[in-house]
mmCIF file of C-alpha atoms in Angstrom:
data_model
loop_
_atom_site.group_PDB
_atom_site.id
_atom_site.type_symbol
_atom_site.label_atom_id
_atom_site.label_comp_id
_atom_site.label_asym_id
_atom_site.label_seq_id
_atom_site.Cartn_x
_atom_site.Cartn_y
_atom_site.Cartn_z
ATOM 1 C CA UNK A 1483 0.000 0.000 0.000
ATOM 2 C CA UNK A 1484 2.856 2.131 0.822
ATOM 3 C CA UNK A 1485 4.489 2.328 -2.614
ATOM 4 C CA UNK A 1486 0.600 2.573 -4.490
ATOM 5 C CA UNK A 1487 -0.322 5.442 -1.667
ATOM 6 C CA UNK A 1488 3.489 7.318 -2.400
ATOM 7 C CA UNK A 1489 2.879 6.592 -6.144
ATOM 8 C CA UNK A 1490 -0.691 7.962 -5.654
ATOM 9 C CA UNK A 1491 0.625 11.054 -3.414
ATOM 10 C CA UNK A 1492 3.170 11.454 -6.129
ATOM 11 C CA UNK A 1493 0.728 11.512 -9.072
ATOM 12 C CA UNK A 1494 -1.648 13.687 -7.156
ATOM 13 C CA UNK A 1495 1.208 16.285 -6.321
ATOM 14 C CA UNK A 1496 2.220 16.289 -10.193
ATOM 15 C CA UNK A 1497 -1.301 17.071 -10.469
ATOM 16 C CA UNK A 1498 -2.060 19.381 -7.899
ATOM 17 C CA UNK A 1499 1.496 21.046 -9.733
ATOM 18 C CA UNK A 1500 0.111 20.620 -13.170
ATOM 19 C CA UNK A 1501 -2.983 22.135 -12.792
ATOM 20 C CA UNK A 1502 -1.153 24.831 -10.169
ATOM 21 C CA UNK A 1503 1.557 25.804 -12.857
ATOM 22 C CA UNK A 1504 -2.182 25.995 -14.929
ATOM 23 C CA UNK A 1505 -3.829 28.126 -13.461
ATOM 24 C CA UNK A 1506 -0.494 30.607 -12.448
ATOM 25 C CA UNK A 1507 -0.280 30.527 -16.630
ATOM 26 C CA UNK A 1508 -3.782 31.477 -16.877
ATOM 27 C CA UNK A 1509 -3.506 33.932 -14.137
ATOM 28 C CA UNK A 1510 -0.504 34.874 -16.101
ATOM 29 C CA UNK A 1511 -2.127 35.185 -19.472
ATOM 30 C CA UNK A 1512 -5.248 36.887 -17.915
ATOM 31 C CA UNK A 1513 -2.636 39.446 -16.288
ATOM 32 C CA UNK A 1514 -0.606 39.833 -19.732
ATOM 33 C CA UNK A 1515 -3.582 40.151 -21.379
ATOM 34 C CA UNK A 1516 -5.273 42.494 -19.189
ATOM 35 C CA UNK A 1517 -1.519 44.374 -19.396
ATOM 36 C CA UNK A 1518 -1.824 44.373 -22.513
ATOM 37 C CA UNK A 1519 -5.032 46.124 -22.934
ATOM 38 C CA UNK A 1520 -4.207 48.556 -20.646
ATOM 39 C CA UNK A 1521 -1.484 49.743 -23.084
ATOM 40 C CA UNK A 1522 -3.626 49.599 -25.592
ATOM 41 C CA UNK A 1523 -6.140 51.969 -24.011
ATOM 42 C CA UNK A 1524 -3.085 54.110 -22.987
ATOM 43 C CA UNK A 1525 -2.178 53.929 -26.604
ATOM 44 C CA UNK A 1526 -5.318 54.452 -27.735
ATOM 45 C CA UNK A 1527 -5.553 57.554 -25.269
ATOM 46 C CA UNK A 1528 -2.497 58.678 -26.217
ATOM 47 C CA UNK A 1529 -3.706 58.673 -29.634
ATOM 48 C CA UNK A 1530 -7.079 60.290 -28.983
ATOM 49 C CA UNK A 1531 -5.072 63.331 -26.896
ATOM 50 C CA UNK A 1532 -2.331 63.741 -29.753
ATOM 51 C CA UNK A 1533 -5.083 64.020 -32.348
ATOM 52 C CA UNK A 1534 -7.240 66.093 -30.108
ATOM 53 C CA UNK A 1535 -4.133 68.581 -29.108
ATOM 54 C CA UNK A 1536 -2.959 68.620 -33.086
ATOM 55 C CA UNK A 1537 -6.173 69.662 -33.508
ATOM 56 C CA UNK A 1538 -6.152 72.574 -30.985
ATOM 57 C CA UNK A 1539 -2.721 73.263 -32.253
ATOM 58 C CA UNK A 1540 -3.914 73.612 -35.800
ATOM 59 C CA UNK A 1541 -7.274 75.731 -34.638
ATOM 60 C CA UNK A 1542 -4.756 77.895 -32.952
ATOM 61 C CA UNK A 1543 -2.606 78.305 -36.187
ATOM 62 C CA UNK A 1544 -5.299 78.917 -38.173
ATOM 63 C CA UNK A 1545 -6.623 81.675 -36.354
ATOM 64 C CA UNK A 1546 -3.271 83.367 -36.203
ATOM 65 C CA UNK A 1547 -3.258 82.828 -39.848
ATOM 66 C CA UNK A 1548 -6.775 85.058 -40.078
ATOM 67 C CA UNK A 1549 -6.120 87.403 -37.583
ATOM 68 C CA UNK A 1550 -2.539 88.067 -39.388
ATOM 69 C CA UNK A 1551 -4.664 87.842 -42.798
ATOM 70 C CA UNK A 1552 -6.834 90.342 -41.276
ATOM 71 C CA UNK A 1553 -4.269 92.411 -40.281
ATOM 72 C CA UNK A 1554 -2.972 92.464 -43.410
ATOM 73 C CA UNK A 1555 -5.885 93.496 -45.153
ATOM 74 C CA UNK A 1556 -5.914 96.122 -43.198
ATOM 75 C CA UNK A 1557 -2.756 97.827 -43.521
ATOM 76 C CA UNK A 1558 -3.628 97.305 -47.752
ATOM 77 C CA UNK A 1559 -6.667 98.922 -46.844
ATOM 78 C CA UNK A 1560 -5.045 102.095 -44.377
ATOM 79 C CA UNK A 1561 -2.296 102.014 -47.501
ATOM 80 C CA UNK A 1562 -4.368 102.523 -50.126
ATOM 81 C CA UNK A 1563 -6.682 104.403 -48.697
ATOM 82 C CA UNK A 1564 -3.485 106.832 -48.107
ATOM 83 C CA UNK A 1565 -2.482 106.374 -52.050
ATOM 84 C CA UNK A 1566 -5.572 107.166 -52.693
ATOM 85 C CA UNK A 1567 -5.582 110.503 -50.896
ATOM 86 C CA UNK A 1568 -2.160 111.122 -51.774
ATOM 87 C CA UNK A 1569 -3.229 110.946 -55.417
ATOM 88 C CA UNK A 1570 -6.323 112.589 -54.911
ATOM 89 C CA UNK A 1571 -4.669 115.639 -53.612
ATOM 90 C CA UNK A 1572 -1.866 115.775 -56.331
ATOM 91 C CA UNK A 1573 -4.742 115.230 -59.202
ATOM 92 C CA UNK A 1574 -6.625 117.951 -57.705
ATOM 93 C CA UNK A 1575 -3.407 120.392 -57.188
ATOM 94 C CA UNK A 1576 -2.313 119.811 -60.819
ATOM 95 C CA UNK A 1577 -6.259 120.137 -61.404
ATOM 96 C CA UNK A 1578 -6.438 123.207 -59.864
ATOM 97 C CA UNK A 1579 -3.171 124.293 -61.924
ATOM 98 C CA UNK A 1580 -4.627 123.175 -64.807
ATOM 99 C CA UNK A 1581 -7.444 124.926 -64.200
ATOM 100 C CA UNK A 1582 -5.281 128.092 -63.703
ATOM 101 C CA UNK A 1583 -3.625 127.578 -66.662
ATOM 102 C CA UNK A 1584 -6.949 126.774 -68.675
ATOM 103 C CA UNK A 1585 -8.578 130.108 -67.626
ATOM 104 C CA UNK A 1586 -5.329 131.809 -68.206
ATOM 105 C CA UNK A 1587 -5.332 130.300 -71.511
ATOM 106 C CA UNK A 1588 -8.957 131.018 -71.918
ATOM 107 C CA UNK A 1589 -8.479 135.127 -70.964
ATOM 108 C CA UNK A 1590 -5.560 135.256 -73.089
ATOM 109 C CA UNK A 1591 -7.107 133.892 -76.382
ATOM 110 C CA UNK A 1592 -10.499 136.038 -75.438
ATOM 111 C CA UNK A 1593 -7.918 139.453 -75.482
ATOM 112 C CA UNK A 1594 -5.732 137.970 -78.430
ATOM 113 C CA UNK A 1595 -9.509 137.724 -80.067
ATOM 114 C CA UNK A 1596 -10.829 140.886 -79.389
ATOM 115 C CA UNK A 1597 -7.442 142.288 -80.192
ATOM 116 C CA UNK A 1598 -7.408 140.358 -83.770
ATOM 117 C CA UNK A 1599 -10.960 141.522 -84.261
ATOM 118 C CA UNK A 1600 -10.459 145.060 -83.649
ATOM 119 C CA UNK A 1601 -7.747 144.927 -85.561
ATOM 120 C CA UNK A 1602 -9.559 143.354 -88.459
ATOM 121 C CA UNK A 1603 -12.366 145.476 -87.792
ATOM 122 C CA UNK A 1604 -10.440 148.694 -88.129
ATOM 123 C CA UNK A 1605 -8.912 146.921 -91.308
ATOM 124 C CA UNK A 1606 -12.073 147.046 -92.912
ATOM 125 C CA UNK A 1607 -13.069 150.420 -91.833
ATOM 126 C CA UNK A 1608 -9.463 151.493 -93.395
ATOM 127 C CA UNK A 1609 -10.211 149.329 -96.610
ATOM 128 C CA UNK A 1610 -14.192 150.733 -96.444
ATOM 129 C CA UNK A 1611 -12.230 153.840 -95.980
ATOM 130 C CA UNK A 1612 -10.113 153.088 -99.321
ATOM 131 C CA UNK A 1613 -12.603 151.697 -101.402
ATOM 132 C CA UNK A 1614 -15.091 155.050 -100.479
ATOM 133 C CA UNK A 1615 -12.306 157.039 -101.780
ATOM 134 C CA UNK A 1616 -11.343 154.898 -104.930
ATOM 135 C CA UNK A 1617 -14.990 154.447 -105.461
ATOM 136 C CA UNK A 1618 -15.752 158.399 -105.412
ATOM 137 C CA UNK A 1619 -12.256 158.742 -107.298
ATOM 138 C CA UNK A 1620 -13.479 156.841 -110.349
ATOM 139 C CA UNK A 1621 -16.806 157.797 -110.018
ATOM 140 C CA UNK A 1622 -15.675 161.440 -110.418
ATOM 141 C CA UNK A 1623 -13.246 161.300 -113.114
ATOM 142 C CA UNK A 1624 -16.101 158.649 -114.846
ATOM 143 C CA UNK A 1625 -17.983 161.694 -115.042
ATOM 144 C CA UNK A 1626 -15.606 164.043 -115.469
ATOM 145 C CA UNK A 1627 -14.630 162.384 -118.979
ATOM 146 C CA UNK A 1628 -18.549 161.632 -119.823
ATOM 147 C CA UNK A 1629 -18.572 165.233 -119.523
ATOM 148 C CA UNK A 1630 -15.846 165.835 -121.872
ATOM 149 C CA UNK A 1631 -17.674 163.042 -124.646
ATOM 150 C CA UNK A 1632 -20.620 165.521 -124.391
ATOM 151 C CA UNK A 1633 -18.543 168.654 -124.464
ATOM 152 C CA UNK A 1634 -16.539 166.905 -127.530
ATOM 153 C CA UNK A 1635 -19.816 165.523 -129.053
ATOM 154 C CA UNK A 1636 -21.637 169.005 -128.794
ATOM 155 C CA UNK A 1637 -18.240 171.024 -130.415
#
């Protein structure tokens, strides 16, 4: 009985090891296992806080971008708004040159006119002048020799 009941204590302590060593490797597993799932949710976290903070990042960046872009249209805006002055003030300082010169132009040609025309005018009155006197010059000595014919034609 001794050897059967050793044997049997023996078989029943591999056994009792067996399913020991068992259940430590499913205890194992189950711990690897829940290990590993842990990372993964860490991972996964990880993953979920990078993409959330790139996100952030990138809403931060882009309104940076619009506020700069903003900014920017604004100094175009001041800038040309200053041209535009600028311009406006030189166009209406060479305007109001112009306009000197124009009316200066204007006044001159209107006294150059009246000028030429009472010049012309007192042309004519000289040539009315002229002709009056040619006129009564050949009308006289017309008559003066239609005279003589009748003084010739009556002798």
């Amino acid at each position: 009985v001794s050897t059967q009941s050793t044997w049997a204590c023996k078989i029943q302590k591999w056994t009792l090891n067996v399913l020991k060593q068992r259940y430590m490797m499913r205890d194992q597993q189950k711990e690897e296992q829940r290990r590993n799932k842990e990372i993964q949710e860490q991972n996964a976290a990880i993953k979920i806080q990078k993409i959330f903070r790139g996100a952030i990042v990138r809403n931060v960046i882009e309104r940076q971008k619009y506020i700069q872009w903003r900014a920017a249209i604004t100094v175009q805006k001041a800038t040309r708004k200053l041209l535009t002055k600028i311009k406006l003030k030189r166009k209406r300082n060479l305007n109001y040159e112009e306009q000197i010169r124009e009316d200066s132009a204007i006044r001159i040609q209107s006294l150059y006119r009246g000028h030429n025309s009472r010049t012309r005018l007192s042309e004519r009155k000289n040539c009315i002048v002229i002709q009056t006197f040619l006129r009564s010059l050949l009308s006289t000595q017309f008559r003066q020799k239609k005279k003589k014919k009748k003084k010739k034609k009556k002798t």
